[in-house]
Coordinates of C-alpha atoms in Angstrom, one line a residue:
M1 CA 0.0 0.0 0.0
G2 CA 2.9 2.4 0.8
A3 CA 4.7 1.6 -2.4
H4 CA 1.6 2.3 -4.6
S5 CA 1.0 5.7 -2.9
S6 CA 4.6 6.7 -3.4
G7 CA 4.4 5.9 -7.2
G8 CA 1.2 7.9 -7.6
R9 CA 2.8 10.9 -5.9
A10 CA 5.9 10.6 -8.1
L11 CA 3.8 10.4 -11.3
A12 CA 1.7 13.4 -10.3
G13 CA 4.9 15.4 -9.6
F14 CA 6.3 14.4 -13.0
F15 CA 3.2 15.7 -14.9
G16 CA 3.2 18.9 -12.8
L17 CA 6.9 19.5 -13.7
T18 CA 6.1 18.9 -17.4
I19 CA 3.3 21.5 -17.5
L20 CA 5.6 24.0 -15.7
V21 CA 8.4 23.5 -18.3
V22 CA 5.9 23.9 -21.3
L23 CA 4.6 27.2 -19.8
L24 CA 8.1 28.4 -19.3
F25 CA 9.1 27.7 -22.9
G26 CA 5.9 29.3 -24.2
L27 CA 6.7 32.5 -22.3
V28 CA 10.2 32.5 -23.7
A29 CA 8.8 32.1 -27.2
L30 CA 6.4 35.0 -26.8
V31 CA 9.3 37.3 -25.6
A32 CA 11.4 36.2 -28.6
L33 CA 8.7 36.8 -31.2
R34 CA 7.9 40.3 -29.8
P35 CA 9.4 43.0 -32.2
T36 CA 12.3 44.8 -30.4
D37 CA 13.3 47.3 -33.1
G38 CA 10.2 49.5 -32.4
L39 CA 9.7 50.4 -36.1
A40 CA 6.4 50.6 -38.0
W41 CA 6.2 50.3 -41.8
V42 CA 3.7 52.5 -43.5
Q43 CA 2.7 53.2 -47.1
V44 CA 3.5 56.8 -48.3
P45 CA 3.7 58.4 -51.7
D46 CA 6.9 58.7 -53.7
L47 CA 8.6 61.7 -52.1
S48 CA 12.2 60.6 -52.7
A49 CA 13.1 63.9 -54.2
D50 CA 12.2 65.8 -51.1
L51 CA 13.1 63.3 -48.4
R52 CA 16.0 61.6 -50.2
L53 CA 14.4 58.1 -49.9
D54 CA 14.3 55.2 -52.3
A55 CA 11.6 55.5 -54.9
G56 CA 10.8 51.8 -54.8
L57 CA 9.5 51.8 -51.2
Q58 CA 5.8 51.3 -50.9
T59 CA 4.6 52.9 -47.8
K60 CA 1.6 54.4 -46.2
P61 CA 1.1 58.1 -45.4
L62 CA 1.8 59.2 -41.8
K63 CA -0.5 61.3 -39.7
D64 CA 0.4 64.8 -38.9
T65 CA 0.7 64.0 -35.2
V66 CA 3.2 61.2 -35.8
L67 CA 5.4 63.4 -37.9
A68 CA 5.3 66.2 -35.3
E69 CA 6.2 63.8 -32.5
A70 CA 9.2 62.5 -34.5
L71 CA 10.5 66.0 -35.2
H72 CA 10.1 66.9 -31.5
D73 CA 12.1 63.8 -30.4
R74 CA 14.8 64.5 -32.8
A75 CA 15.0 68.1 -31.6
L76 CA 15.5 66.9 -28.1
E77 CA 18.5 64.8 -29.1
G78 CA 20.1 67.8 -30.7
N79 CA 20.9 66.2 -34.0
A80 CA 17.5 66.4 -35.8
V81 CA 18.9 68.4 -38.7
E82 CA 21.8 65.9 -39.4
A83 CA 19.7 62.8 -39.0
L84 CA 16.6 63.8 -40.9
A85 CA 16.6 66.8 -43.4
V86 CA 13.0 67.9 -43.8
P87 CA 12.1 71.2 -45.5
P88 CA 10.5 73.8 -43.4
A89 CA 7.4 73.7 -45.5
L90 CA 6.7 70.1 -44.5
A91 CA 6.7 71.2 -40.9
V92 CA 4.0 73.8 -41.5
A93 CA 1.8 72.0 -44.0
P94 CA 3.2 68.5 -44.3
P95 CA 2.4 66.5 -47.3
K96 CA 2.2 62.8 -47.1
P97 CA 5.8 61.9 -46.7
V98 CA 7.3 58.4 -46.6
V99 CA 9.4 58.0 -43.5
A100 CA 10.3 55.3 -41.0
V101 CA 10.4 56.7 -37.4
V102 CA 11.0 55.2 -34.0
L103 CA 7.8 54.8 -32.0
P104 CA 7.9 56.1 -28.5
P105 CA 9.3 55.6 -26.0
S106 CA 12.4 54.5 -27.9
V107 CA 14.1 57.0 -30.2
R108 CA 16.3 55.5 -33.0
P109 CA 17.6 57.0 -36.3
V110 CA 15.4 56.4 -39.4
T111 CA 16.5 53.5 -41.6
T112 CA 15.6 52.6 -45.1
P113 CA 14.3 49.1 -45.3
A114 CA 14.8 46.9 -48.3
A115 CA 12.0 46.5 -50.8
T116 CA 11.6 42.9 -49.8
P117 CA 9.8 42.7 -46.4
S118 CA 11.8 41.1 -43.7
P119 CA 10.9 37.5 -43.0
A120 CA 8.9 36.7 -39.9
P121 CA 11.1 35.5 -37.0
T122 CA 11.5 31.9 -36.7
S123 CA 10.2 30.5 -33.5
Q124 CA 12.6 28.4 -31.5
P125 CA 11.8 24.8 -31.1
T126 CA 10.3 23.9 -27.8
P127 CA 12.7 21.5 -26.0
T128 CA 11.3 18.2 -25.0
P129 CA 11.1 18.0 -21.2
V130 CA 13.4 15.5 -19.6
A131 CA 11.4 13.0 -17.5
T132 CA 12.5 12.9 -13.9
P133 CA 13.0 9.4 -12.8
S134 CA 10.8 8.5 -9.9
P135 CA 12.8 7.6 -6.7
S136 CA 13.1 3.9 -5.9
P137 CA 11.0 3.0 -3.0
T138 CA 12.9 2.3 0.2
P139 CA 12.5 -1.3 1.2
T140 CA 10.9 -1.7 4.6
P141 CA 13.3 -3.5 6.9
A142 CA 12.1 -6.8 8.1
P143 CA 11.3 -6.8 11.8
S144 CA 13.8 -8.6 14.0
P145 CA 12.5 -11.9 15.3
T146 CA 11.4 -11.7 18.9
P147 CA 13.7 -13.9 20.9
V148 CA 12.0 -16.7 22.7
P149 CA 12.6 -16.3 26.5
T150 CA 14.6 -19.0 28.1
P151 CA 12.7 -20.5 31.0
T152 CA 14.3 -19.7 34.3
P153 CA 15.2 -22.9 36.1
T154 CA 13.6 -23.4 39.5
P155 CA 16.3 -22.9 42.2
T156 CA 16.9 -25.9 44.4
P157 CA 16.0 -25.1 47.9
T158 CA 19.0 -24.9 50.2
P159 CA 18.6 -27.1 53.3
T160 CA 18.6 -25.2 56.5
P161 CA 21.9 -26.0 58.3
T162 CA 21.7 -27.7 61.6
P163 CA 22.9 -25.3 64.3
T164 CA 26.3 -26.3 65.7
P165 CA 26.1 -26.7 69.4
R166 CA 28.1 -24.1 71.2
P167 CA 30.6 -25.3 73.8
S168 CA 30.0 -24.3 77.3
P169 CA 32.1 -21.3 78.2
T170 CA 35.1 -22.0 80.3
P171 CA 34.7 -20.2 83.6
T172 CA 37.1 -17.3 84.0
P173 CA 39.5 -18.0 86.7
T174 CA 39.5 -15.7 89.6
P175 CA 42.6 -13.5 89.4
T176 CA 45.2 -14.3 92.0
S177 CA 45.7 -11.5 94.5
R178 CA 49.1 -9.8 94.4
F179 CA 51.6 -10.3 97.2
A180 CA 51.2 -7.4 99.6
I181 CA 52.2 -6.3 103.1
T182 CA 49.1 -5.7 105.2
S183 CA 50.7 -4.2 108.3
G184 CA 54.1 -3.0 109.6
S185 CA 55.6 -1.4 112.7
E186 CA 58.9 -0.3 114.2
S187 CA 60.4 0.9 117.5
V188 CA 63.5 3.0 118.2
T189 CA 65.2 3.2 121.7
S190 CA 68.4 4.7 123.0
S191 CA 70.4 3.5 126.1
P192 CA 73.8 4.1 127.7
K193 CA 76.7 1.9 126.7
N194 CA 77.7 -0.8 129.1
G195 CA 75.0 0.4 131.6
N196 CA 76.9 3.6 132.4
N197 CA 74.3 6.1 133.7
G198 CA 76.8 8.8 134.3
N199 CA 77.4 9.7 130.7
N200 CA 75.0 12.6 130.8
G201 CA 73.3 11.4 127.5
R202 CA 76.3 11.9 125.4
C203 CA 75.9 10.5 121.9
S204 CA 79.2 8.8 121.9
Q205 CA 78.2 6.9 125.0
T206 CA 74.7 6.0 123.7
T207 CA 73.4 3.0 121.7
V208 CA 70.4 3.4 119.4
T209 CA 68.3 0.2 118.7
A210 CA 65.6 0.0 116.1
T211 CA 63.3 -3.0 115.7
G212 CA 60.3 -3.8 113.5
S213 CA 57.9 -6.4 112.2
F214 CA 55.3 -6.9 109.3
S215 CA 52.6 -9.3 108.1
T216 CA 51.4 -10.2 104.5
N217 CA 48.1 -11.2 102.8
G218 CA 49.2 -14.9 102.6
V219 CA 49.9 -14.9 98.8
G220 CA 53.6 -15.6 99.5
G221 CA 56.8 -14.1 98.2
W222 CA 59.9 -12.2 99.0
V223 CA 60.0 -9.0 101.2
F224 CA 62.7 -6.5 100.4
Y225 CA 63.3 -3.7 103.0
E226 CA 66.0 -1.4 104.4
W227 CA 66.7 1.0 107.3
V228 CA 67.1 4.7 106.6
R229 CA 68.9 6.9 109.2
L230 CA 68.7 10.7 109.1
D231 CA 70.5 12.8 111.8
S232 CA 70.1 16.5 112.7
Q233 CA 73.0 17.5 110.6
G234 CA 71.2 16.2 107.4
T235 CA 73.3 13.1 107.1
R236 CA 71.3 10.3 105.5
T237 CA 72.4 6.7 105.9
V238 CA 70.8 3.7 104.1
I239 CA 71.2 0.2 105.5
P240 CA 70.0 -2.6 103.1
E241 CA 68.9 -5.8 104.7
I242 CA 68.6 -9.4 103.5
P243 CA 65.1 -10.1 102.0
I244 CA 62.7 -12.3 103.9
R245 CA 60.8 -15.2 102.2
V246 CA 57.1 -15.6 103.2
A247 CA 55.4 -18.8 102.3
A248 CA 51.9 -18.9 100.6
G249 CA 49.1 -18.9 103.1
D250 CA 51.3 -17.4 105.8
T251 CA 49.6 -14.3 107.3
N252 CA 51.6 -14.3 110.6
G253 CA 53.8 -11.5 111.8
H254 CA 57.5 -11.5 110.9
A255 CA 60.3 -9.6 112.7
V256 CA 62.9 -7.8 110.7
V257 CA 66.6 -7.5 111.4
T258 CA 67.3 -5.1 114.3
D259 CA 69.2 -1.9 113.4
S260 CA 71.7 -1.0 116.3
F261 CA 74.3 1.8 116.1
T262 CA 76.1 4.6 118.1
P263 CA 74.9 7.9 116.8
K264 CA 76.9 11.1 116.4
H265 CA 73.9 13.4 116.6
S266 CA 70.2 13.2 117.3
G267 CA 68.0 11.9 114.5
T268 CA 65.4 9.5 113.2
D269 CA 65.4 5.9 111.9
Q270 CA 62.7 4.5 109.5
L271 CA 61.8 1.0 108.3
V272 CA 61.2 1.2 104.6
F273 CA 59.7 -1.8 102.7
L274 CA 60.7 -1.7 99.0
S275 CA 58.7 -4.8 97.7
P276 CA 55.9 -5.1 98.4
A277 CA 56.0 -1.4 99.0
Y278 CA 54.9 -0.3 102.4
T279 CA 55.9 2.7 104.5
V280 CA 56.3 2.8 108.3
A281 CA 56.5 6.1 110.2
A282 CA 60.0 7.1 111.3
Q283 CA 61.0 7.0 114.9
S284 CA 63.5 9.5 116.6
W285 CA 66.2 9.4 119.2
S286 CA 68.1 12.2 121.0
C287 CA 71.5 12.6 122.5
V288 CA 74.2 15.2 123.1
G289 CA 76.7 15.3 120.3

């Protein structure tokens, strides 16, 4: 149906183009056949003696108004006397002259045509219109075949996994307590040497004795300690002692090594536990230096 409609439109277009070409060539032929020289041939009497024209020309008399208009046009060009010699008497009472003049609006010099009339212009042959080939119909593309959908396979159900039994959590062991000293004490005394009470408390005759003890939390371990002496002159003396081993589960009190010395000045003595760390208040003594 689409191809038949396209052929009918092409044929109608071809005939329309043919008619347009014929009209165009007819218009060109009319323009070519139209006289372009603007001359009119008339029959006038033989006045060759007065107008210097050929005696053999057979013409037709001109009207007075045509002759007057021709003379007027020549006078405007400024060369009327040279181009056309007409006696003054013809201008007043013109006879029937034989002339060829240019019709208005064109103004051309008068020419003497030959006795034989000019042949009619030959019409140009009308060209044969060239037939426009009708366009070939565009083939309609064949539709692509619709692909057949592939059936989706039914998925195999995944079996529900059996939950793995969780092992019973291992009980977190109770952290072991750190080895620590729970209590400590010390005592400092001064006494005369050799039981001499007459020394008047002189330092050189005095003996200072420091004792102490401690107890732990029963975890067990080594106890490191020392004695620190500080006299009134700012002299500091440190006496490290041998560490003491405490067995696990032992919470009893343990005595430390006694610190005994002869002072030079009054001062203090302090039992210091290094590990486990524990501090005991310092005790003082006095003597005369």
